[in-house]
Structures are given as structure tokens and as C-alpha cells.
Coordinates of C-alpha atoms and ligand atoms in Angstrom, one line a residue:
X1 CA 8.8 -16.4 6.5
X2 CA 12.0 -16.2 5.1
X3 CA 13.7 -12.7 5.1
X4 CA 16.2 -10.6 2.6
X5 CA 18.6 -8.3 3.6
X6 CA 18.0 -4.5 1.5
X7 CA 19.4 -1.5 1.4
X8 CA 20.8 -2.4 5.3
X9 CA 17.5 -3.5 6.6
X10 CA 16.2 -7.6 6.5
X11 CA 12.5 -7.6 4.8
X12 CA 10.7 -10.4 5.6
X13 CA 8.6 -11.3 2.6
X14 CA 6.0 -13.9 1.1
X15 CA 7.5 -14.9 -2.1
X16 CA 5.2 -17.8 -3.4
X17 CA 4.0 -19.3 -6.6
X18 CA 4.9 -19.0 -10.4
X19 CA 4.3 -17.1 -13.5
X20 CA 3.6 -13.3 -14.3
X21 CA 5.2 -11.5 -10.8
X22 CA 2.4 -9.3 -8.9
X23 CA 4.2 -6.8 -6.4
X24 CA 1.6 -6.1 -3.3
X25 CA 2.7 -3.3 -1.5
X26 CA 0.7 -3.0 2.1
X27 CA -0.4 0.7 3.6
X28 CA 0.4 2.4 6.9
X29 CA 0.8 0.7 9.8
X30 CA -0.4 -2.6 8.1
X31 CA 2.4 -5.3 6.9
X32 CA 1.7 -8.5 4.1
X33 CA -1.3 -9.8 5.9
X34 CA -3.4 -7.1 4.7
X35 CA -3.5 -9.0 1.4
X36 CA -3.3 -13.2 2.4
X37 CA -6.8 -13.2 0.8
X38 CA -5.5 -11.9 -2.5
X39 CA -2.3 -13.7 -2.3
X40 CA -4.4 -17.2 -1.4
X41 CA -6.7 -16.4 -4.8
X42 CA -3.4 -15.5 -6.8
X43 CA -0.9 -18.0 -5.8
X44 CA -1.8 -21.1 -8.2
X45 CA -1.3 -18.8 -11.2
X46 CA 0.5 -15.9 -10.4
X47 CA 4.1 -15.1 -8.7
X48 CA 2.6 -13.6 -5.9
X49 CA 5.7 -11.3 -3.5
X50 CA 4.1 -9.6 -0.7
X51 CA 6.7 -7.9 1.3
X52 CA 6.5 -5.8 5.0
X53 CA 7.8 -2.6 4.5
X54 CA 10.9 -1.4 7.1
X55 CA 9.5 -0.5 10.3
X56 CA 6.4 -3.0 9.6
X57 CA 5.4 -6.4 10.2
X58 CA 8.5 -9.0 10.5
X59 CA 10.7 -6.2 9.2
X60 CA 13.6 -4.7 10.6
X61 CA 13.5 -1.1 11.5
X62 CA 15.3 2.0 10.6
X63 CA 13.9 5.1 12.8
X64 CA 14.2 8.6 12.5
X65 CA 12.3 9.1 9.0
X66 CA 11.6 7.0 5.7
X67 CA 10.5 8.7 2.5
X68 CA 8.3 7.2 0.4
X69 CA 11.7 7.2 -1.8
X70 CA 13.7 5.0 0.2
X71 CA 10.4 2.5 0.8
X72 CA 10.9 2.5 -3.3
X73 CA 14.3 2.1 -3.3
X74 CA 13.9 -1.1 -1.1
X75 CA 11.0 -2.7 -3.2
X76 CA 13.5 -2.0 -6.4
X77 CA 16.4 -4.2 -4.0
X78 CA 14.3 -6.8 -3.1
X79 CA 13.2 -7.7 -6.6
X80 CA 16.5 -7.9 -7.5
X81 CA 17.1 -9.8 -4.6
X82 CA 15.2 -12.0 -5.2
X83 CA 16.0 -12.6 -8.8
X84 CA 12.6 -11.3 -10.5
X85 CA 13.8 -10.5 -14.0
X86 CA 10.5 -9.7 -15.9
X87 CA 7.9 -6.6 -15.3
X88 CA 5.5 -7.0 -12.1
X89 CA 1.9 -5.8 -12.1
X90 CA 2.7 -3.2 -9.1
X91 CA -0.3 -3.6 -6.4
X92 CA -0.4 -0.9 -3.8
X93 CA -2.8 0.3 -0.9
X94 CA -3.1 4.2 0.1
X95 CA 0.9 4.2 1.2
X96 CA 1.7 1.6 -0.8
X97 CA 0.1 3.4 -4.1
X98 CA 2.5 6.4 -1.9
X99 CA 4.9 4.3 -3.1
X100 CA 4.7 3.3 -6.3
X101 CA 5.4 7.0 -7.3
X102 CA 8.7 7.3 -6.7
X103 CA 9.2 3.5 -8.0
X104 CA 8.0 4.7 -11.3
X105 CA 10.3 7.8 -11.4
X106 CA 13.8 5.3 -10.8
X107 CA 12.3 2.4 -13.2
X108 CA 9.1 2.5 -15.0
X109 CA 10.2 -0.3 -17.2
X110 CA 9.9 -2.5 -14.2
X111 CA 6.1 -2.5 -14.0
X112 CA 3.9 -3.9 -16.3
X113 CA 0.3 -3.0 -14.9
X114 CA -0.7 -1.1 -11.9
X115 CA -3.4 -2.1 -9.4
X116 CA -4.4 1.3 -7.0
X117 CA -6.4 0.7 -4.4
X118 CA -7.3 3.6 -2.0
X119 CA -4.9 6.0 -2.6
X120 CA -3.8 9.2 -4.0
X121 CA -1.0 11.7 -6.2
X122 CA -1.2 14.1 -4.2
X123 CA 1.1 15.3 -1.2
X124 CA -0.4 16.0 2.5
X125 CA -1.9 20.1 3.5
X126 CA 0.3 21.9 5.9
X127 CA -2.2 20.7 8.3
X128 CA -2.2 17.4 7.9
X129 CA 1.6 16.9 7.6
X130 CA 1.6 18.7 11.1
X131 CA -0.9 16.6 12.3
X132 CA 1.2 13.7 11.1
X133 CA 4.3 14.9 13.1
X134 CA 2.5 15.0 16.3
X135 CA 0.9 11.4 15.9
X136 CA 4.5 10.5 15.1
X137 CA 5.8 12.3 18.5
X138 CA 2.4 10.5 20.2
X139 CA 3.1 7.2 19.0
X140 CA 7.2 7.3 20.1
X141 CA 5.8 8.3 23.6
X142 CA 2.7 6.0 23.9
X143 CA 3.2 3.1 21.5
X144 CA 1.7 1.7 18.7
X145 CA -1.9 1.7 20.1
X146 CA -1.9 5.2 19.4
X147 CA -1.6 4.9 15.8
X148 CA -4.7 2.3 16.2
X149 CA -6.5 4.5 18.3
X150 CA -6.3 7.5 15.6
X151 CA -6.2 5.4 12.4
X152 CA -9.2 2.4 13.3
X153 CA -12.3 5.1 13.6
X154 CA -11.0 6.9 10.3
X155 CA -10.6 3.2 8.6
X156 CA -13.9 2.0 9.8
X157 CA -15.8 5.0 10.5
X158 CA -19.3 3.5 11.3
X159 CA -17.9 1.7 14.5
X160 CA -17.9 -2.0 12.6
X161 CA -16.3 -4.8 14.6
X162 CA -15.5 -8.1 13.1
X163 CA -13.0 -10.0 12.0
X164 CA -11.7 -7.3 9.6
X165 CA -11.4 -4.5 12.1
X166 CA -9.4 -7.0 14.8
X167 CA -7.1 -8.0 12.1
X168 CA -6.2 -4.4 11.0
X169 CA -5.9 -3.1 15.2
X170 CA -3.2 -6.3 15.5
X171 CA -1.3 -5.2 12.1
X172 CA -1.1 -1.8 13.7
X173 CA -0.1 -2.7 17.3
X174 CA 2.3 -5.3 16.2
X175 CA 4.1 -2.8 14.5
X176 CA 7.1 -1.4 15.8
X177 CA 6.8 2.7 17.2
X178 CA 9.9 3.7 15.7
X179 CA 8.6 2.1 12.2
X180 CA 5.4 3.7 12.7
X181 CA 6.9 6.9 13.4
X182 CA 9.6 7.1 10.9
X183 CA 7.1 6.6 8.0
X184 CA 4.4 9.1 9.2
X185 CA 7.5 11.5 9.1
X186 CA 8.2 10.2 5.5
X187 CA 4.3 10.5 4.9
X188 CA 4.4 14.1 5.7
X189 CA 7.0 15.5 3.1
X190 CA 6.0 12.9 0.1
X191 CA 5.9 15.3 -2.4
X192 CA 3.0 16.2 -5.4
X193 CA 3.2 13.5 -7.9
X194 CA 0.1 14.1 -10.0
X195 CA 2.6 14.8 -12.9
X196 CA 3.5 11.2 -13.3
X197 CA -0.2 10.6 -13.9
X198 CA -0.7 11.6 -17.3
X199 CA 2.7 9.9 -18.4
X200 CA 1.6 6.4 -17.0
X201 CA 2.0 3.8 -20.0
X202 CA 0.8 0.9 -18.7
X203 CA -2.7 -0.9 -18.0
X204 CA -3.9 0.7 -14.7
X205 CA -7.1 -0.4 -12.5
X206 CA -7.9 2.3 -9.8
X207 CA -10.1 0.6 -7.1
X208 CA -12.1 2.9 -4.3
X209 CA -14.3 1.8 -1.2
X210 CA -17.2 3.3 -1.7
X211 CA -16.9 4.5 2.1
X212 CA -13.3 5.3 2.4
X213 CA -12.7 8.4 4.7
X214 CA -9.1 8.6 3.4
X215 CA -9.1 8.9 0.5
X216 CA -12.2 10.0 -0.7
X217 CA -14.1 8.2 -3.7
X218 CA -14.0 11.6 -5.7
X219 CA -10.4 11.9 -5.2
X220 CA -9.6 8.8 -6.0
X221 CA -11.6 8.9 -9.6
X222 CA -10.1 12.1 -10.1
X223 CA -7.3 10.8 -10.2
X224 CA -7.6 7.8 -12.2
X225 CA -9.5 10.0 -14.9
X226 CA -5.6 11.6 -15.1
X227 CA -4.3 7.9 -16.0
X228 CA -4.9 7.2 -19.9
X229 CA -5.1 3.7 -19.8
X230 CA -7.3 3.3 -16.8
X231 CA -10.6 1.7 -15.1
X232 CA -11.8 2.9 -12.0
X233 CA -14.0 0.9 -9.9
X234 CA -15.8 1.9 -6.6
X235 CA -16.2 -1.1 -4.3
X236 CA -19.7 -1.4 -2.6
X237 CA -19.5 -1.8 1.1
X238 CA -15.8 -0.9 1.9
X239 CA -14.4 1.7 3.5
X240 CA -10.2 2.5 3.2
X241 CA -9.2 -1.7 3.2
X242 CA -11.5 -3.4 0.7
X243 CA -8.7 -6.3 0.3
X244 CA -9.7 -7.1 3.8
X245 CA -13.3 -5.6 3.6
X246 CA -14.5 -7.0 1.2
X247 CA -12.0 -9.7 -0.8
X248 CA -14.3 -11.5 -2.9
X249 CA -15.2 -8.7 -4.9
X250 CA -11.2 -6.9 -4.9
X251 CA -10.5 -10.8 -5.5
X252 CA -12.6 -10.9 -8.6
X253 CA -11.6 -7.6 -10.1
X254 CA -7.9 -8.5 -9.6
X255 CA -8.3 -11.7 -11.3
X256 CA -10.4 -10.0 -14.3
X257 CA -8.0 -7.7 -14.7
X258 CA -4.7 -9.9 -14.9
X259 CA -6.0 -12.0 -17.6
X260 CA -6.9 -9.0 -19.4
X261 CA -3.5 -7.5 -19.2
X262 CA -1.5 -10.8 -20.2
Ligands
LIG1 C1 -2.6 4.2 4.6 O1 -3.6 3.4 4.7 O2 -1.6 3.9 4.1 C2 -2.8 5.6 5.3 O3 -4.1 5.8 5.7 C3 -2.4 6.6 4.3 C4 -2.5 8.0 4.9 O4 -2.6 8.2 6.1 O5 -2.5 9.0 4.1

């Protein structure tokens, strides 16, 4: 996978395909193999760029702390980068959605549509931010594994193995400490962005597992229903991942929704 030097840092990236651009923007600990079902459905009609994150994946690392600003700031370089003059349909998982806050804030025009999937406006409790810190302290001292160890049972909460659940501990453990650590940091002091909601222009599908532990189905309709132009959908038989859960059915809504939106 070819990579492209941003903001300091080389991001290795999956840039395939032609036509309308989709952005996919991967969660915690995970990298651009979270969506290689999407991308593999996508790629014959879409421009499909699915890039790992600093700190994740092929990526190169900056430790200490990333905010969900400076993840922004990248995704904004590497489109540039790599020459992507037109509007991209912004895709984002749970960090990734984290993300596509503060993206909107330094250029709106630069999306087109907006896929959600698992995620939420709202900033971490005191508690949870804390409890963030510590993992972050944990993970420098233990490795990666401990971000698998505490992340796997609240992703797939009924003790499911498979496929899905080995693919998401190898994301997680191939990732490097610092990177893990640096965004859990970043995590922790994202700020409330519920006030962009209601100023959200732009064709919008909010998508939910209907078991996610992280971001709870309620939450997540609660805050679609503050997006004007937006569909929420609860995915049967996921829990926080349904790319990976379940990608036939995320693979058909996505497809649905893109020819809607052209
Ligand atoms: C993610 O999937 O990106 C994380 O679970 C988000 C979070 O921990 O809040």
C-alpha cells in the first residue's frame, strides 16, 4: 500500500477506483481493513480512499496525544494530497464519525453526504475520560493487547468468536501503543459537538448495530433525529462493527444510499 506524507506523518492509504470520492474513516484501534468488505462492493463504481489514521495500521506514529482535530486536519492533507478536487461522501465509524466533527467545522464544503455508523456528538463523562487516561497509561506499559483485552468484550459483548472478532483483536494488537495511547488521550478531551448537528446541510444516513454497547441504539437515533436531512437505520445482528458484522446488509444500505444522493 502506497503511503503519503501529512501534516509530518506518512499515511498509508487504499486509494482505488473512479467516480464520486467516498472517504472511510476507521474507529479506535482499528485501521482500513475494517471496511475491505465495503471498499470490495464500492470500488467498480465509486472512488473508494480508505486511509489508517496516525498511530494505526501501516501509519506512522506521533505519541504523546492526538485530537480528534489534528486526525481532521490530516484527512483534509491527504485529500489534497492526493488530488481529490470534488465533495466526498464522508464515511466514519464511532472515532471516525469523532472525526468528522471537527472536519466539518474547517471545511464543510468538502463533504457531500455523510455515512455514520456507530457513533456519537457528544464528548466523554469525567469518568470515562479518566477511565480513558488510565487505559492509555495501561496500554504504554502492557502493549496493545490491553486495548484488545478492554475494547473486544465491549465490541462483542455476547462472547462471539469468528472470523469477525479475530480480525478486529489483530487490528487492535497490530497497532502501535504509542498510537493507541495518544488517541485515547485525544478521545478524552474531544469536545461537545451536538451543535453542528442541526446545521448539517447534506444527505446524512445514521446506521446503529442493534447490539452496540458503545454507542447505544438510543443514542445514536437521538442523534440522527438532530440531523435534518437524515435516515437512521438499526442494523439487526450487530453489535459496535456492523461493516465487519454484518456487511451485506451495511453493504446494501451504502449502495442504496449513494445512488440516492448522486
Ligand atoms: C471506536 O470504536 O472508535 C471506539 O469504541 C470509540 C470510543 O471508545 O468511544
Amino acid at each position: 500500500m502506497p503511503t503519503v506524507p501529512v501534516n509530518g506523518v506518512e499515511l498509508n492509504v487504499i486509494d482505488r477506483g473512479a467516480g464520486q470520492p467516498i472517504l472511510f474513516v476507521h474507529g479506535f484501534g482499528l485501521d482500513h481493513r475494517m471496511w475491505l468488505p465495503q471498499l470490495e462492493a464500492l470500488e467498480d463504481s465509486h472512488r473508494v480512499i480508505a486511509p489508517d489514521l496516525r498511530g494505526f495500521g501501516g501509519s506512522g506514529v506521533a505519541p504523546g496525544k492526538v485530537t480528534m482535530q489534528q486526525f481532521a486536519e490530516d484527512l483534509h492533507g491527504l485529500l489534497s494530497a492526493l488530488e481529490v478536487d470534488e465533495p466526498v461522501c464522508y464515511c466514519g465509524l464511532s472515532m471516525g464519525g469523532y472525526i468528522c466533527w471537527p472536519f466539518l467545522r474547517q471545511n464543510s464544503s468538502a463533504v457531500s453526504s455523510l455515512v455514520l455508523c456507530d457513533t456519537r456528538a457528544i464528548p466523554d463523562t469525567p469518568k470515562a475520560a479518566e477511565q480513558r487516561l488510565l487505559l492509555a497509561d495501561a496500554v504504554l506499559k502492557f502493549g496493545s493487547q490491553a486495548a484488545a483485552g478492554v475494547f473486544i468484550p465491549q465490541l462483542f459483548p455476547d462472547g462471539q468468536s469468528g472470523q469477525a472478532v479475530e480480525d478486529v483483536r489483530t487490528m487492535i494488537t497490530d497497532a502501535d501503543p504509542e498510537g493507541l495511547a495518544a488517541a485515547l488521550r485525544g478521545m478524552a478531551e474531544r469536545p461537545d459537538s451536538t451543535d453542528l448537528l442541526s446545521t448539517i446541510d447534506v444527505p446524512t444516513l445514521v446506521i446503529c448495530g442493534t447490539d452496540d454497547r458503545i454507542t447505544p441504539l438510543s443514542e445514536v437515533r437521538a442523534m440522527s433525529e438532530g440531523i435534518s436531512h437524515s435516515q437512521f437505520v438499526e442494523i439487526p445482528d450487530a453489535g459496535h462493527i456492523p461493516t465487519v458484522e454484518t456487511p451485506e446488509a451495511v453493504n446494501a444500505l451504502l449502495q442504496q444510499f449513494l445512488c440516492a444522493t448522486v
